[in-house]
Amino acid sequence: MSPALIFQIHLVLGYVPWLLCFGAYIWPRLKAMDRVEAQRAIATLHSFRFFGLVFIIPGVVGPNLPTDFAAFAAYADFATGLLAMLALLTVRTRSLFWPLVVAFNLAGAVDIIVDYYHGSQAGLPALAGELGATYAIPIVYVPLLMITHVAAFYLLVRRETQAARTLPGGTAAADGISG
């Protein structure tokens, strides 16, 4: 098998164990949590994305790693991590917390999607060895990050919808729901 094919298999199969683990252990817990606590848990995971700067450290990655891919991945990860940290720091100020939750999830999801696109355009599968010590990031870490972004968006929409159906004082809104 070629290194490119092995890398592509790794990319796809990296999602399988995380989806199984997430479905069995993480998702039930997140759904049962208070909406703030669930988003804090997700933000905590994403606060480690400062580590993405490793993509631009010579010697950690190979000299032939496409610069456009590496720079975008590094700085977008860094920005996402900082936004997640800011969300965690502002949890008591909800008017700041919620926009930062949305911001880090948007920035992080766009980062991953654009990284997949840049990697494909730059022929990254054939150059997978140039990832060096960072090879495990797209295979092991990125699938969990993407899964948690999807979960965060779902929880934001789901919880907002449920909350919007109930008026202050616990009465149901006039949309056919009895309370």
mmCIF file of C-alpha atoms in Angstrom:
data_model
loop_
_atom_site.group_PDB
_atom_site.id
_atom_site.type_symbol
_atom_site.label_atom_id
_atom_site.label_comp_id
_atom_site.label_asym_id
_atom_site.label_seq_id
_atom_site.Cartn_x
_atom_site.Cartn_y
_atom_site.Cartn_z
ATOM 1 C CA MET A 1 0.000 0.000 0.000
ATOM 2 C CA SER A 2 1.213 3.491 -0.773
ATOM 3 C CA PRO A 3 1.787 6.021 1.996
ATOM 4 C CA ALA A 4 -0.919 8.215 0.438
ATOM 5 C CA LEU A 5 -3.492 5.411 0.621
ATOM 6 C CA ILE A 6 -2.514 4.568 4.192
ATOM 7 C CA PHE A 7 -2.900 8.238 5.166
ATOM 8 C CA GLN A 8 -6.342 8.423 3.533
ATOM 9 C CA ILE A 9 -7.432 5.225 5.289
ATOM 10 C CA HIS A 10 -6.163 6.668 8.576
ATOM 11 C CA LEU A 11 -8.103 9.908 8.002
ATOM 12 C CA VAL A 12 -11.372 8.078 7.406
ATOM 13 C CA LEU A 13 -10.938 5.406 10.066
ATOM 14 C CA GLY A 14 -9.899 8.019 12.636
ATOM 15 C CA TYR A 15 -13.580 8.915 12.908
ATOM 16 C CA VAL A 16 -14.817 5.374 13.585
ATOM 17 C CA PRO A 17 -13.491 4.770 17.119
ATOM 18 C CA TRP A 18 -14.295 8.338 18.157
ATOM 19 C CA LEU A 19 -17.866 8.054 16.887
ATOM 20 C CA LEU A 20 -18.266 4.768 18.743
ATOM 21 C CA CYS A 21 -16.787 6.199 21.941
ATOM 22 C CA PHE A 22 -18.678 9.460 21.583
ATOM 23 C CA GLY A 23 -21.992 7.699 21.005
ATOM 24 C CA ALA A 24 -21.556 5.298 23.895
ATOM 25 C CA TYR A 25 -19.938 7.474 26.557
ATOM 26 C CA ILE A 26 -19.640 11.176 25.753
ATOM 27 C CA TRP A 27 -22.852 12.097 23.930
ATOM 28 C CA PRO A 28 -25.258 10.685 26.571
ATOM 29 C CA ARG A 29 -23.437 12.677 29.250
ATOM 30 C CA LEU A 30 -23.333 15.907 27.227
ATOM 31 C CA LYS A 31 -27.046 15.684 26.419
ATOM 32 C CA ALA A 32 -27.886 15.227 30.106
ATOM 33 C CA MET A 33 -25.739 18.148 31.272
ATOM 34 C CA ASP A 34 -26.810 21.710 31.861
ATOM 35 C CA ARG A 35 -26.292 23.623 28.594
ATOM 36 C CA VAL A 36 -23.511 25.793 30.039
ATOM 37 C CA GLU A 37 -21.665 22.818 31.513
ATOM 38 C CA ALA A 38 -21.889 20.882 28.247
ATOM 39 C CA GLN A 39 -20.421 23.800 26.314
ATOM 40 C CA ARG A 40 -17.728 24.258 28.970
ATOM 41 C CA ALA A 41 -16.706 20.616 28.581
ATOM 42 C CA ILE A 42 -16.430 21.029 24.815
ATOM 43 C CA ALA A 43 -14.557 24.339 25.184
ATOM 44 C CA THR A 44 -12.108 22.684 27.577
ATOM 45 C CA LEU A 45 -11.171 20.106 24.937
ATOM 46 C CA HIS A 46 -10.773 22.807 22.286
ATOM 47 C CA SER A 47 -8.725 25.055 24.561
ATOM 48 C CA PHE A 48 -5.768 22.748 23.861
ATOM 49 C CA ARG A 49 -5.780 23.721 20.186
ATOM 50 C CA PHE A 50 -2.918 26.137 20.799
ATOM 51 C CA PHE A 51 -0.920 22.955 20.199
ATOM 52 C CA GLY A 52 -1.651 23.346 16.458
ATOM 53 C CA LEU A 53 1.213 25.841 16.272
ATOM 54 C CA VAL A 54 3.430 22.755 16.148
ATOM 55 C CA PHE A 55 2.692 22.574 12.388
ATOM 56 C CA ILE A 56 5.093 25.472 11.838
ATOM 57 C CA ILE A 57 8.014 24.272 13.966
ATOM 58 C CA PRO A 58 10.940 23.176 11.770
ATOM 59 C CA GLY A 59 12.227 19.782 12.778
ATOM 60 C CA VAL A 60 8.859 18.704 14.131
ATOM 61 C CA VAL A 61 7.404 18.733 10.643
ATOM 62 C CA GLY A 62 9.355 18.011 7.480
ATOM 63 C CA PRO A 63 10.724 20.797 5.292
ATOM 64 C CA ASN A 64 8.441 19.799 2.417
ATOM 65 C CA LEU A 65 5.164 20.097 4.326
ATOM 66 C CA PRO A 66 3.117 22.523 2.196
ATOM 67 C CA THR A 67 3.547 25.945 3.797
ATOM 68 C CA ASP A 68 0.010 27.134 2.984
ATOM 69 C CA PHE A 69 -1.471 24.084 4.692
ATOM 70 C CA ALA A 70 0.834 24.290 7.711
ATOM 71 C CA ALA A 71 0.448 28.018 8.348
ATOM 72 C CA PHE A 72 -3.338 28.052 8.073
ATOM 73 C CA ALA A 73 -3.711 24.922 10.202
ATOM 74 C CA ALA A 74 -1.359 26.317 12.857
ATOM 75 C CA TYR A 75 -2.845 29.784 13.188
ATOM 76 C CA ALA A 76 -6.483 28.758 12.825
ATOM 77 C CA ASP A 77 -5.990 26.116 15.536
ATOM 78 C CA PHE A 78 -4.283 28.705 17.726
ATOM 79 C CA ALA A 79 -7.136 31.196 17.235
ATOM 80 C CA THR A 80 -9.724 28.509 17.989
ATOM 81 C CA GLY A 81 -7.888 27.531 21.165
ATOM 82 C CA LEU A 82 -7.705 31.143 22.335
ATOM 83 C CA LEU A 83 -11.424 31.649 21.660
ATOM 84 C CA ALA A 84 -12.209 28.479 23.618
ATOM 85 C CA MET A 85 -10.062 29.712 26.526
ATOM 86 C CA LEU A 86 -11.839 33.074 26.447
ATOM 87 C CA ALA A 87 -15.183 31.285 26.535
ATOM 88 C CA LEU A 88 -14.036 29.361 29.609
ATOM 89 C CA LEU A 89 -12.817 32.549 31.284
ATOM 90 C CA THR A 90 -16.125 34.354 30.658
ATOM 91 C CA VAL A 91 -18.499 31.611 31.762
ATOM 92 C CA ARG A 92 -19.906 33.842 34.524
ATOM 93 C CA THR A 93 -20.611 36.636 32.034
ATOM 94 C CA ARG A 94 -23.153 34.950 29.791
ATOM 95 C CA SER A 95 -23.345 37.896 27.375
ATOM 96 C CA LEU A 96 -19.687 37.162 26.518
ATOM 97 C CA PHE A 97 -19.680 33.395 27.025
ATOM 98 C CA TRP A 98 -22.309 32.491 24.410
ATOM 99 C CA PRO A 99 -20.839 34.560 21.550
ATOM 100 C CA LEU A 100 -17.410 33.089 22.327
ATOM 101 C CA VAL A 101 -18.864 29.550 22.302
ATOM 102 C CA VAL A 102 -20.330 30.224 18.865
ATOM 103 C CA ALA A 103 -17.091 31.894 17.711
ATOM 104 C CA PHE A 104 -14.726 29.097 18.718
ATOM 105 C CA ASN A 105 -17.005 26.470 17.229
ATOM 106 C CA LEU A 106 -17.379 28.358 13.938
ATOM 107 C CA ALA A 107 -13.657 29.113 13.749
ATOM 108 C CA GLY A 108 -12.724 25.548 14.658
ATOM 109 C CA ALA A 109 -15.136 23.841 12.262
ATOM 110 C CA VAL A 110 -14.104 26.137 9.397
ATOM 111 C CA ASP A 111 -10.459 25.450 10.255
ATOM 112 C CA ILE A 112 -10.917 21.698 9.978
ATOM 113 C CA ILE A 113 -12.921 21.894 6.749
ATOM 114 C CA VAL A 114 -10.421 24.279 5.156
ATOM 115 C CA ASP A 115 -7.509 22.120 6.367
ATOM 116 C CA TYR A 116 -9.045 19.091 4.647
ATOM 117 C CA TYR A 117 -9.453 21.161 1.479
ATOM 118 C CA HIS A 118 -5.922 22.637 1.647
ATOM 119 C CA GLY A 119 -4.468 19.205 2.375
ATOM 120 C CA SER A 120 -6.241 17.726 -0.608
ATOM 121 C CA GLN A 121 -5.232 20.588 -2.918
ATOM 122 C CA ALA A 122 -1.613 20.416 -1.774
ATOM 123 C CA GLY A 123 -1.389 16.648 -2.236
ATOM 124 C CA LEU A 124 -0.896 16.072 1.483
ATOM 125 C CA PRO A 125 -1.693 12.338 1.336
ATOM 126 C CA ALA A 126 1.403 11.776 -0.814
ATOM 127 C CA LEU A 127 3.430 13.974 1.549
ATOM 128 C CA ALA A 128 2.027 12.532 4.783
ATOM 129 C CA GLY A 129 5.517 11.694 6.031
ATOM 130 C CA GLU A 130 6.267 15.423 6.088
ATOM 131 C CA LEU A 131 3.805 15.747 8.966
ATOM 132 C CA GLY A 132 6.491 14.106 11.083
ATOM 133 C CA ALA A 133 5.598 14.133 14.760
ATOM 134 C CA THR A 134 2.292 15.863 13.972
ATOM 135 C CA TYR A 135 0.972 12.902 11.952
ATOM 136 C CA ALA A 136 -1.269 11.803 14.819
ATOM 137 C CA ILE A 137 -3.057 15.160 15.015
ATOM 138 C CA PRO A 138 -5.230 14.759 11.891
ATOM 139 C CA ILE A 139 -5.682 11.030 12.513
ATOM 140 C CA VAL A 140 -6.431 10.893 16.255
ATOM 141 C CA TYR A 141 -7.253 14.396 17.488
ATOM 142 C CA VAL A 142 -9.059 16.111 14.581
ATOM 143 C CA PRO A 143 -11.923 13.592 14.344
ATOM 144 C CA LEU A 144 -12.821 14.211 17.996
ATOM 145 C CA LEU A 145 -12.599 17.958 17.461
ATOM 146 C CA MET A 146 -14.940 17.850 14.474
ATOM 147 C CA ILE A 147 -17.391 15.543 16.231
ATOM 148 C CA THR A 148 -17.510 17.881 19.224
ATOM 149 C CA HIS A 149 -18.064 20.923 16.986
ATOM 150 C CA VAL A 150 -21.078 19.195 15.463
ATOM 151 C CA ALA A 151 -22.307 18.259 18.939
ATOM 152 C CA ALA A 152 -21.819 21.832 20.192
ATOM 153 C CA PHE A 153 -23.845 23.252 17.306
ATOM 154 C CA TYR A 154 -26.554 20.671 17.863
ATOM 155 C CA LEU A 155 -26.716 21.464 21.578
ATOM 156 C CA LEU A 156 -26.841 25.192 20.876
ATOM 157 C CA VAL A 157 -29.739 24.819 18.463
ATOM 158 C CA ARG A 158 -31.548 22.109 20.414
ATOM 159 C CA ARG A 159 -31.343 23.894 23.744
ATOM 160 C CA GLU A 160 -32.306 27.245 22.232
ATOM 161 C CA THR A 161 -35.335 25.684 20.580
ATOM 162 C CA GLN A 162 -36.481 24.014 23.797
ATOM 163 C CA ALA A 163 -35.919 27.171 25.836
ATOM 164 C CA ALA A 164 -37.753 29.306 23.286
ATOM 165 C CA ARG A 165 -40.852 27.126 23.680
ATOM 166 C CA THR A 166 -41.144 27.930 27.362
ATOM 167 C CA LEU A 167 -42.034 31.429 28.499
ATOM 168 C CA PRO A 168 -40.783 32.909 31.754
ATOM 169 C CA GLY A 169 -42.712 31.393 34.640
ATOM 170 C CA GLY A 170 -42.760 27.928 33.042
ATOM 171 C CA THR A 171 -45.771 28.392 30.747
ATOM 172 C CA ALA A 172 -45.641 26.964 27.263
ATOM 173 C CA ALA A 173 -45.554 29.262 24.261
ATOM 174 C CA ALA A 174 -48.609 29.315 21.995
ATOM 175 C CA ASP A 175 -47.317 26.763 19.531
ATOM 176 C CA GLY A 176 -49.465 23.843 20.528
ATOM 177 C CA ILE A 177 -47.257 22.665 23.381
ATOM 178 C CA SER A 178 -48.948 22.192 26.694
ATOM 179 C CA GLY A 179 -46.939 22.705 29.807
#
